[in-house]
Amino acid sequence: MRTLSRRKAEGMDGISAEFLISLRGEVKEKFVELCQLIYRDEAWPKDFLQSVMIPIEKKNVVRCEGFRTISQISLASKVVLRILAKRIKSKSEEFLGKDQFGFRSGRGTRDAVGVMRCLSERSIEFNQDLYVCFIDYEKAFDRVNWRKLMEILQNIGVDWRDRRLIATLYMSQTAAVRLNYELTEPSEVGRGVRQGCLISPTLFNIYAEAMIKEALDDLKEGICVGGELVQSVRYANDQTMTANTAKGLQKILGEANKVVKKYGMKIKIKKTKVIENWKKTQYYKVNCGWRNTATGGRI
C-alpha cells in the first residue's frame, strides 16, 4: 500500500491513493482481509472490475481512430494487482528472451537502439550484408487473445490461483466512456490487456514472447554475433527482424506473419519498413553518423 503513487486520478469508486496510504489500525486490517478474501475466493469486488475510458483528441480528427484513450481503474485494486504482478514477474523473466527490452528493469530503449547500431556498424566493418525489417502491429495491446494468454501462462508455470484470478478479472471487466463529464453505460470488454493495469505490461511481454518463439525457434536465419543468432530486437510491441540475406529475411517474415495471425495480431503494412545495408558500398564515420563515400550523403 505504501508503494502506491500519490496524486493519481481515482477510479469509479472515488478512493484516492493518499487515503489508502493513510490507513491505520482496524481499518487497515479490514482492507488487508479484503485483499486476502479476493485471492482466496478468486472473486473481485464490482468496483475493482470497472474502468473509465477518457478519449483524447489527436490533430485533425475526422474518424474514431483519431482519438487516443486513457483508462482510470480503482486505485484500491492496484494493491492486489501489485502483489499479483510480483508473483508472475519471476516466471516472466525466466521465459523472456535477451532480445526483449520493453517493461523490464535494467533495460530500455537506449539498449535496443544500441544493439541495432552495433549490428549496423559491425556489418559495415566486416563487409557483411544486413537486412532489417521494422514491424508495426496494429493496436497490438488491444488484440491479445485471452484464451491463448491463459494457455501460455499455464505453460510457463504460473500458479493456478494466479491464473484463475487473472481470468476472473479479464472475463468480468467492464468499461464506461467519459464524455462531457458524464459516463456512458458500462460495456463488456472482449479482448486485449487492460489499459492502466499493473500486470498488463508483463502479460503482454509473455504473450509476445510466446508468439515470436513459435515463429523463429526452428529457423536458422538471422545475424550471427559472438556465436549467438540474433533474429529480432524488440521493445514491447515495437519489433525489428534481422537477417544477412534478403531471402532469409523474407523467410523470417513469412513465418512471423503466419504465427501473428494465429495469435490474433495484425501487421500494419503502411508502417512496416525494410532497410538494406549493402556491403558493396563503402562508408566512413563522421562525428556520430556514417557517410556514403560515393555520394557524401549521411545515412
mmCIF file of C-alpha atoms in Angstrom:
data_model
loop_
_atom_site.group_PDB
_atom_site.id
_atom_site.type_symbol
_atom_site.label_atom_id
_atom_site.label_comp_id
_atom_site.label_asym_id
_atom_site.label_seq_id
_atom_site.Cartn_x
_atom_site.Cartn_y
_atom_site.Cartn_z
ATOM 1 C CA MET A 1 0.000 0.000 0.000
ATOM 2 C CA ARG A 2 2.882 2.368 0.763
ATOM 3 C CA THR A 3 4.243 1.889 -2.777
ATOM 4 C CA LEU A 4 1.158 3.439 -4.401
ATOM 5 C CA SER A 5 1.877 6.595 -6.389
ATOM 6 C CA ARG A 6 0.302 9.743 -4.984
ATOM 7 C CA ARG A 7 -1.715 12.323 -6.923
ATOM 8 C CA LYS A 8 -3.271 9.785 -9.267
ATOM 9 C CA ALA A 9 -6.807 10.088 -10.652
ATOM 10 C CA GLU A 10 -9.342 7.926 -8.800
ATOM 11 C CA GLY A 11 -11.402 5.214 -10.448
ATOM 12 C CA MET A 12 -15.190 4.872 -10.294
ATOM 13 C CA ASP A 13 -15.038 4.141 -6.553
ATOM 14 C CA GLY A 14 -13.579 7.612 -5.829
ATOM 15 C CA ILE A 15 -10.904 6.249 -3.449
ATOM 16 C CA SER A 16 -7.583 8.129 -3.646
ATOM 17 C CA ALA A 17 -4.071 6.769 -3.158
ATOM 18 C CA GLU A 18 -3.494 9.220 -0.300
ATOM 19 C CA PHE A 19 -6.471 7.737 1.570
ATOM 20 C CA LEU A 20 -5.182 4.163 1.186
ATOM 21 C CA ILE A 21 -1.661 5.115 2.276
ATOM 22 C CA SER A 22 -3.013 6.817 5.422
ATOM 23 C CA LEU A 23 -4.995 3.769 6.600
ATOM 24 C CA ARG A 24 -4.090 2.624 10.105
ATOM 25 C CA GLY A 25 -5.271 0.207 12.771
ATOM 26 C CA GLU A 26 -8.528 -1.720 12.389
ATOM 27 C CA VAL A 27 -9.445 -0.063 9.065
ATOM 28 C CA LYS A 28 -6.171 -1.164 7.527
ATOM 29 C CA GLU A 29 -6.637 -4.703 8.866
ATOM 30 C CA LYS A 30 -10.099 -4.869 7.280
ATOM 31 C CA PHE A 31 -8.683 -3.810 3.925
ATOM 32 C CA VAL A 32 -5.943 -6.448 4.192
ATOM 33 C CA GLU A 33 -8.626 -9.051 4.962
ATOM 34 C CA LEU A 34 -10.494 -7.946 1.836
ATOM 35 C CA CYS A 35 -7.362 -8.459 -0.288
ATOM 36 C CA GLN A 36 -6.854 -11.920 1.212
ATOM 37 C CA LEU A 37 -10.519 -12.769 0.576
ATOM 38 C CA ILE A 38 -10.170 -11.749 -3.099
ATOM 39 C CA TYR A 39 -7.199 -14.059 -3.539
ATOM 40 C CA ARG A 40 -8.760 -16.953 -1.643
ATOM 41 C CA ASP A 41 -12.215 -16.831 -3.286
ATOM 42 C CA GLU A 42 -10.965 -15.658 -6.720
ATOM 43 C CA ALA A 43 -13.730 -13.059 -6.799
ATOM 44 C CA TRP A 44 -13.168 -9.344 -7.394
ATOM 45 C CA PRO A 45 -15.401 -6.594 -5.965
ATOM 46 C CA LYS A 46 -17.519 -4.920 -8.641
ATOM 47 C CA ASP A 47 -15.688 -1.583 -8.260
ATOM 48 C CA PHE A 48 -12.361 -3.302 -8.961
ATOM 49 C CA LEU A 49 -13.671 -4.602 -12.292
ATOM 50 C CA GLN A 50 -14.840 -1.250 -13.627
ATOM 51 C CA SER A 51 -12.703 1.222 -15.567
ATOM 52 C CA VAL A 52 -13.341 4.645 -17.037
ATOM 53 C CA MET A 53 -12.047 5.398 -20.530
ATOM 54 C CA ILE A 54 -11.330 9.009 -21.470
ATOM 55 C CA PRO A 55 -10.896 9.817 -25.190
ATOM 56 C CA ILE A 56 -8.215 12.370 -26.033
ATOM 57 C CA GLU A 57 -8.440 14.076 -29.410
ATOM 58 C CA LYS A 58 -5.494 13.997 -31.792
ATOM 59 C CA LYS A 59 -4.857 16.546 -34.530
ATOM 60 C CA ASN A 60 -7.390 16.915 -37.361
ATOM 61 C CA VAL A 61 -9.821 14.296 -36.072
ATOM 62 C CA VAL A 62 -12.394 13.109 -38.620
ATOM 63 C CA ARG A 63 -12.844 9.460 -37.524
ATOM 64 C CA CYS A 64 -12.981 7.478 -34.265
ATOM 65 C CA GLU A 65 -9.404 6.304 -34.895
ATOM 66 C CA GLY A 66 -8.345 9.919 -34.371
ATOM 67 C CA PHE A 67 -8.884 9.621 -30.617
ATOM 68 C CA ARG A 68 -6.432 8.164 -28.131
ATOM 69 C CA THR A 69 -7.836 6.794 -24.870
ATOM 70 C CA ILE A 70 -6.545 6.618 -21.324
ATOM 71 C CA SER A 71 -8.147 4.464 -18.618
ATOM 72 C CA GLN A 72 -8.756 5.041 -14.939
ATOM 73 C CA ILE A 73 -9.086 1.967 -12.723
ATOM 74 C CA SER A 74 -9.656 1.587 -8.994
ATOM 75 C CA LEU A 75 -6.540 2.532 -7.024
ATOM 76 C CA ALA A 76 -7.571 0.111 -4.279
ATOM 77 C CA SER A 77 -7.450 -2.724 -6.821
ATOM 78 C CA LYS A 78 -3.832 -1.821 -7.581
ATOM 79 C CA VAL A 79 -2.809 -3.135 -4.158
ATOM 80 C CA VAL A 80 -3.870 -6.648 -5.163
ATOM 81 C CA LEU A 81 -2.604 -6.156 -8.719
ATOM 82 C CA ARG A 82 0.850 -5.147 -7.480
ATOM 83 C CA ILE A 83 1.104 -8.360 -5.439
ATOM 84 C CA LEU A 84 -0.089 -10.362 -8.446
ATOM 85 C CA ALA A 85 2.436 -8.612 -10.703
ATOM 86 C CA LYS A 86 5.312 -9.568 -8.382
ATOM 87 C CA ARG A 87 4.146 -13.187 -8.302
ATOM 88 C CA ILE A 88 4.209 -13.591 -12.094
ATOM 89 C CA LYS A 89 7.303 -11.424 -12.630
ATOM 90 C CA SER A 90 9.777 -14.181 -11.770
ATOM 91 C CA LYS A 91 8.112 -16.585 -14.206
ATOM 92 C CA SER A 92 8.153 -13.988 -16.954
ATOM 93 C CA GLU A 93 11.862 -13.180 -16.500
ATOM 94 C CA GLU A 94 12.729 -16.873 -16.861
ATOM 95 C CA PHE A 95 10.638 -17.039 -20.043
ATOM 96 C CA LEU A 96 11.581 -13.785 -21.800
ATOM 97 C CA GLY A 97 14.492 -13.746 -24.249
ATOM 98 C CA LYS A 98 17.506 -11.429 -24.282
ATOM 99 C CA ASP A 99 16.128 -9.538 -27.287
ATOM 100 C CA GLN A 100 13.125 -8.140 -25.350
ATOM 101 C CA PHE A 101 13.944 -4.719 -23.837
ATOM 102 C CA GLY A 102 10.438 -3.444 -23.004
ATOM 103 C CA PHE A 103 8.940 -3.230 -19.489
ATOM 104 C CA ARG A 104 11.967 -4.865 -17.849
ATOM 105 C CA SER A 105 14.173 -3.489 -15.091
ATOM 106 C CA GLY A 106 17.708 -2.622 -16.181
ATOM 107 C CA ARG A 107 16.711 -2.447 -19.853
ATOM 108 C CA GLY A 108 15.264 0.294 -22.039
ATOM 109 C CA THR A 109 15.014 1.897 -25.454
ATOM 110 C CA ARG A 110 18.660 3.010 -25.355
ATOM 111 C CA ASP A 111 19.779 -0.598 -25.070
ATOM 112 C CA ALA A 112 17.620 -1.655 -28.019
ATOM 113 C CA VAL A 113 18.865 1.252 -30.150
ATOM 114 C CA GLY A 114 22.455 0.426 -29.118
ATOM 115 C CA VAL A 115 22.075 -3.178 -30.266
ATOM 116 C CA MET A 116 20.759 -2.098 -33.685
ATOM 117 C CA ARG A 117 23.541 0.465 -34.067
ATOM 118 C CA CYS A 118 26.211 -2.123 -33.205
ATOM 119 C CA LEU A 119 24.752 -4.607 -35.691
ATOM 120 C CA SER A 120 24.804 -1.966 -38.431
ATOM 121 C CA GLU A 121 28.327 -0.737 -37.680
ATOM 122 C CA ARG A 122 29.816 -4.235 -37.379
ATOM 123 C CA SER A 123 28.194 -5.356 -40.636
ATOM 124 C CA ILE A 124 29.892 -2.432 -42.380
ATOM 125 C CA GLU A 125 33.194 -3.038 -40.565
ATOM 126 C CA PHE A 126 33.308 -6.734 -41.530
ATOM 127 C CA ASN A 127 31.908 -6.189 -45.030
ATOM 128 C CA GLN A 128 28.671 -8.124 -44.499
ATOM 129 C CA ASP A 129 25.108 -7.564 -45.652
ATOM 130 C CA LEU A 130 22.429 -6.620 -43.124
ATOM 131 C CA TYR A 131 18.695 -6.679 -43.798
ATOM 132 C CA VAL A 132 16.349 -5.227 -41.177
ATOM 133 C CA CYS A 133 12.546 -5.088 -41.133
ATOM 134 C CA PHE A 134 10.771 -2.783 -38.687
ATOM 135 C CA ILE A 135 7.398 -4.381 -37.926
ATOM 136 C CA ASP A 136 4.460 -2.360 -36.662
ATOM 137 C CA TYR A 137 1.449 -4.180 -35.166
ATOM 138 C CA GLU A 138 -1.996 -2.661 -35.471
ATOM 139 C CA LYS A 139 -3.423 -1.997 -31.978
ATOM 140 C CA ALA A 140 -1.212 -4.742 -30.536
ATOM 141 C CA PHE A 141 -2.246 -4.340 -26.875
ATOM 142 C CA ASP A 142 -5.943 -4.454 -27.815
ATOM 143 C CA ARG A 143 -5.625 -7.689 -29.825
ATOM 144 C CA VAL A 144 -4.353 -10.065 -27.133
ATOM 145 C CA ASN A 145 -6.476 -13.228 -27.116
ATOM 146 C CA TRP A 146 -7.386 -14.115 -23.524
ATOM 147 C CA ARG A 147 -7.806 -17.854 -24.121
ATOM 148 C CA LYS A 148 -4.376 -18.046 -25.750
ATOM 149 C CA LEU A 149 -2.892 -15.939 -22.947
ATOM 150 C CA MET A 150 -4.188 -18.322 -20.284
ATOM 151 C CA GLU A 151 -2.664 -21.286 -22.142
ATOM 152 C CA ILE A 152 0.715 -19.538 -22.252
ATOM 153 C CA LEU A 153 0.594 -18.677 -18.523
ATOM 154 C CA GLN A 154 -0.092 -22.322 -17.746
ATOM 155 C CA ASN A 155 2.768 -23.497 -19.992
ATOM 156 C CA ILE A 156 5.336 -21.262 -18.284
ATOM 157 C CA GLY A 157 4.325 -22.454 -14.807
ATOM 158 C CA VAL A 158 2.262 -19.570 -13.377
ATOM 159 C CA ASP A 159 0.383 -20.777 -10.282
ATOM 160 C CA TRP A 160 -3.205 -21.851 -10.978
ATOM 161 C CA ARG A 161 -4.578 -19.470 -8.340
ATOM 162 C CA ASP A 162 -2.911 -16.527 -10.042
ATOM 163 C CA ARG A 163 -4.210 -17.695 -13.422
ATOM 164 C CA ARG A 164 -7.765 -18.004 -12.106
ATOM 165 C CA LEU A 165 -7.579 -14.538 -10.555
ATOM 166 C CA ILE A 166 -6.354 -13.032 -13.843
ATOM 167 C CA ALA A 167 -9.005 -14.920 -15.824
ATOM 168 C CA THR A 168 -11.782 -13.729 -13.485
ATOM 169 C CA LEU A 169 -10.528 -10.147 -13.739
ATOM 170 C CA TYR A 170 -10.479 -10.195 -17.531
ATOM 171 C CA MET A 171 -13.713 -12.103 -18.101
ATOM 172 C CA SER A 172 -15.761 -9.880 -15.761
ATOM 173 C CA GLN A 173 -14.337 -6.420 -16.501
ATOM 174 C CA THR A 174 -16.453 -3.559 -17.840
ATOM 175 C CA ALA A 175 -15.600 -0.121 -19.190
ATOM 176 C CA ALA A 176 -17.525 3.141 -19.416
ATOM 177 C CA VAL A 177 -16.560 6.171 -21.525
ATOM 178 C CA ARG A 178 -16.483 9.646 -20.016
ATOM 179 C CA LEU A 179 -17.901 12.274 -22.392
ATOM 180 C CA ASN A 180 -18.522 15.872 -21.342
ATOM 181 C CA TYR A 181 -18.194 14.947 -17.635
ATOM 182 C CA GLU A 182 -20.832 12.205 -17.964
ATOM 183 C CA LEU A 183 -20.395 8.423 -18.141
ATOM 184 C CA THR A 184 -21.897 6.132 -20.744
ATOM 185 C CA GLU A 185 -23.441 2.794 -19.827
ATOM 186 C CA PRO A 186 -20.726 0.207 -18.931
ATOM 187 C CA SER A 187 -19.829 -2.213 -21.720
ATOM 188 C CA GLU A 188 -18.121 -5.591 -21.622
ATOM 189 C CA VAL A 189 -14.555 -5.883 -22.927
ATOM 190 C CA GLY A 190 -13.771 -8.909 -25.093
ATOM 191 C CA ARG A 191 -10.027 -8.887 -25.755
ATOM 192 C CA GLY A 192 -6.752 -7.081 -25.137
ATOM 193 C CA VAL A 193 -4.796 -6.327 -21.966
ATOM 194 C CA ARG A 194 -6.262 -3.777 -19.542
ATOM 195 C CA GLN A 195 -5.051 -0.237 -20.016
ATOM 196 C CA GLY A 196 -3.624 1.235 -16.813
ATOM 197 C CA CYS A 197 -3.359 -2.158 -15.115
ATOM 198 C CA LEU A 198 -0.096 -3.053 -13.332
ATOM 199 C CA ILE A 199 0.053 -6.599 -14.708
ATOM 200 C CA SER A 200 -0.661 -5.647 -18.343
ATOM 201 C CA PRO A 201 2.973 -4.917 -19.407
ATOM 202 C CA THR A 202 4.157 -8.277 -18.052
ATOM 203 C CA LEU A 203 1.235 -10.156 -19.607
ATOM 204 C CA PHE A 204 1.842 -8.553 -22.991
ATOM 205 C CA ASN A 205 5.562 -9.370 -22.866
ATOM 206 C CA ILE A 206 4.741 -13.017 -22.121
ATOM 207 C CA TYR A 207 2.205 -13.137 -24.962
ATOM 208 C CA ALA A 208 4.597 -11.521 -27.470
ATOM 209 C CA GLU A 209 7.461 -13.803 -26.379
ATOM 210 C CA ALA A 210 5.407 -16.950 -26.977
ATOM 211 C CA MET A 211 4.425 -15.603 -30.387
ATOM 212 C CA ILE A 212 7.969 -14.807 -31.506
ATOM 213 C CA LYS A 213 9.394 -18.077 -30.158
ATOM 214 C CA GLU A 214 6.840 -20.106 -32.092
ATOM 215 C CA ALA A 215 7.706 -18.188 -35.251
ATOM 216 C CA LEU A 216 11.525 -18.194 -35.033
ATOM 217 C CA ASP A 217 12.755 -21.106 -32.886
ATOM 218 C CA ASP A 218 13.019 -23.554 -35.805
ATOM 219 C CA LEU A 219 14.594 -21.046 -38.224
ATOM 220 C CA LYS A 220 18.350 -20.717 -38.765
ATOM 221 C CA GLU A 221 18.138 -17.307 -40.445
ATOM 222 C CA GLY A 222 19.446 -14.162 -38.742
ATOM 223 C CA ILE A 223 22.741 -12.461 -37.864
ATOM 224 C CA CYS A 224 25.412 -14.457 -36.016
ATOM 225 C CA VAL A 225 27.121 -12.385 -33.297
ATOM 226 C CA GLY A 226 29.629 -13.996 -30.923
ATOM 227 C CA GLY A 227 28.290 -17.435 -31.726
ATOM 228 C CA GLU A 228 24.668 -16.407 -30.992
ATOM 229 C CA LEU A 229 21.948 -15.971 -33.605
ATOM 230 C CA VAL A 230 20.228 -12.573 -33.487
ATOM 231 C CA GLN A 231 16.879 -12.752 -35.262
ATOM 232 C CA SER A 232 14.991 -9.901 -33.614
ATOM 233 C CA VAL A 233 15.333 -6.877 -31.340
ATOM 234 C CA ARG A 234 12.151 -5.875 -29.505
ATOM 235 C CA TYR A 235 10.790 -3.195 -27.229
ATOM 236 C CA ALA A 236 7.318 -4.422 -26.180
ATOM 237 C CA ASN A 237 5.264 -4.280 -29.402
ATOM 238 C CA ASP A 238 7.957 -2.489 -31.452
ATOM 239 C CA GLN A 239 9.925 -5.160 -33.243
ATOM 240 C CA THR A 240 12.780 -5.499 -35.754
ATOM 241 C CA MET A 241 13.661 -8.683 -37.633
ATOM 242 C CA THR A 242 17.238 -9.163 -38.886
ATOM 243 C CA ALA A 243 18.970 -11.385 -41.452
ATOM 244 C CA ASN A 244 22.113 -11.362 -43.608
ATOM 245 C CA THR A 245 20.253 -12.109 -46.859
ATOM 246 C CA ALA A 246 17.058 -10.810 -48.438
ATOM 247 C CA LYS A 247 15.823 -14.377 -48.858
ATOM 248 C CA GLY A 248 16.499 -15.110 -45.183
ATOM 249 C CA LEU A 249 14.588 -12.012 -44.070
ATOM 250 C CA GLN A 250 11.697 -12.948 -46.340
ATOM 251 C CA LYS A 251 11.590 -16.411 -44.779
ATOM 252 C CA ILE A 252 11.539 -14.950 -41.266
ATOM 253 C CA LEU A 253 8.753 -12.521 -42.158
ATOM 254 C CA GLY A 254 6.718 -15.279 -43.800
ATOM 255 C CA GLU A 255 6.820 -17.448 -40.683
ATOM 256 C CA ALA A 256 6.196 -14.453 -38.411
ATOM 257 C CA ASN A 257 3.143 -13.418 -40.426
ATOM 258 C CA LYS A 258 1.593 -16.893 -40.104
ATOM 259 C CA VAL A 259 2.054 -17.018 -36.345
ATOM 260 C CA VAL A 260 0.944 -13.392 -35.869
ATOM 261 C CA LYS A 261 -2.433 -14.196 -37.452
ATOM 262 C CA LYS A 262 -2.737 -17.300 -35.281
ATOM 263 C CA TYR A 263 -2.319 -15.132 -32.174
ATOM 264 C CA GLY A 264 -4.923 -12.616 -33.354
ATOM 265 C CA MET A 265 -2.401 -9.889 -34.215
ATOM 266 C CA LYS A 266 -2.215 -7.906 -37.439
ATOM 267 C CA ILE A 267 0.844 -6.349 -39.097
ATOM 268 C CA LYS A 268 0.277 -2.777 -40.255
ATOM 269 C CA ILE A 269 1.726 -2.771 -43.759
ATOM 270 C CA LYS A 270 1.873 1.033 -44.155
ATOM 271 C CA LYS A 271 4.174 1.442 -41.142
ATOM 272 C CA THR A 272 6.316 -1.679 -41.714
ATOM 273 C CA LYS A 273 9.653 -0.710 -43.317
ATOM 274 C CA VAL A 274 12.710 -2.578 -44.599
ATOM 275 C CA ILE A 275 16.312 -1.286 -44.578
ATOM 276 C CA GLU A 276 19.070 -2.800 -46.701
ATOM 277 C CA ASN A 277 22.681 -2.241 -45.604
ATOM 278 C CA TRP A 278 24.813 -3.273 -48.597
ATOM 279 C CA LYS A 279 28.394 -4.417 -48.044
ATOM 280 C CA LYS A 280 29.461 -3.257 -51.527
ATOM 281 C CA THR A 281 29.090 0.418 -50.575
ATOM 282 C CA GLN A 282 31.954 1.819 -48.509
ATOM 283 C CA TYR A 283 31.356 4.186 -45.615
ATOM 284 C CA TYR A 284 33.463 6.196 -43.252
ATOM 285 C CA LYS A 285 32.497 7.511 -39.857
ATOM 286 C CA VAL A 286 31.913 11.244 -39.423
ATOM 287 C CA ASN A 287 31.092 12.544 -35.927
ATOM 288 C CA CYS A 288 28.249 10.267 -34.753
ATOM 289 C CA GLY A 289 26.948 9.214 -38.177
ATOM 290 C CA TRP A 290 28.009 7.382 -41.344
ATOM 291 C CA ARG A 291 28.501 8.953 -44.779
ATOM 292 C CA ASN A 292 28.390 7.306 -48.169
ATOM 293 C CA THR A 293 31.803 7.757 -49.832
ATOM 294 C CA ALA A 294 30.164 7.761 -53.255
ATOM 295 C CA THR A 295 27.531 10.438 -52.646
ATOM 296 C CA GLY A 296 28.639 12.075 -49.390
ATOM 297 C CA GLY A 297 25.101 11.698 -48.033
ATOM 298 C CA ARG A 298 24.504 10.832 -44.397
ATOM 299 C CA ILE A 299 22.644 7.627 -43.633
#
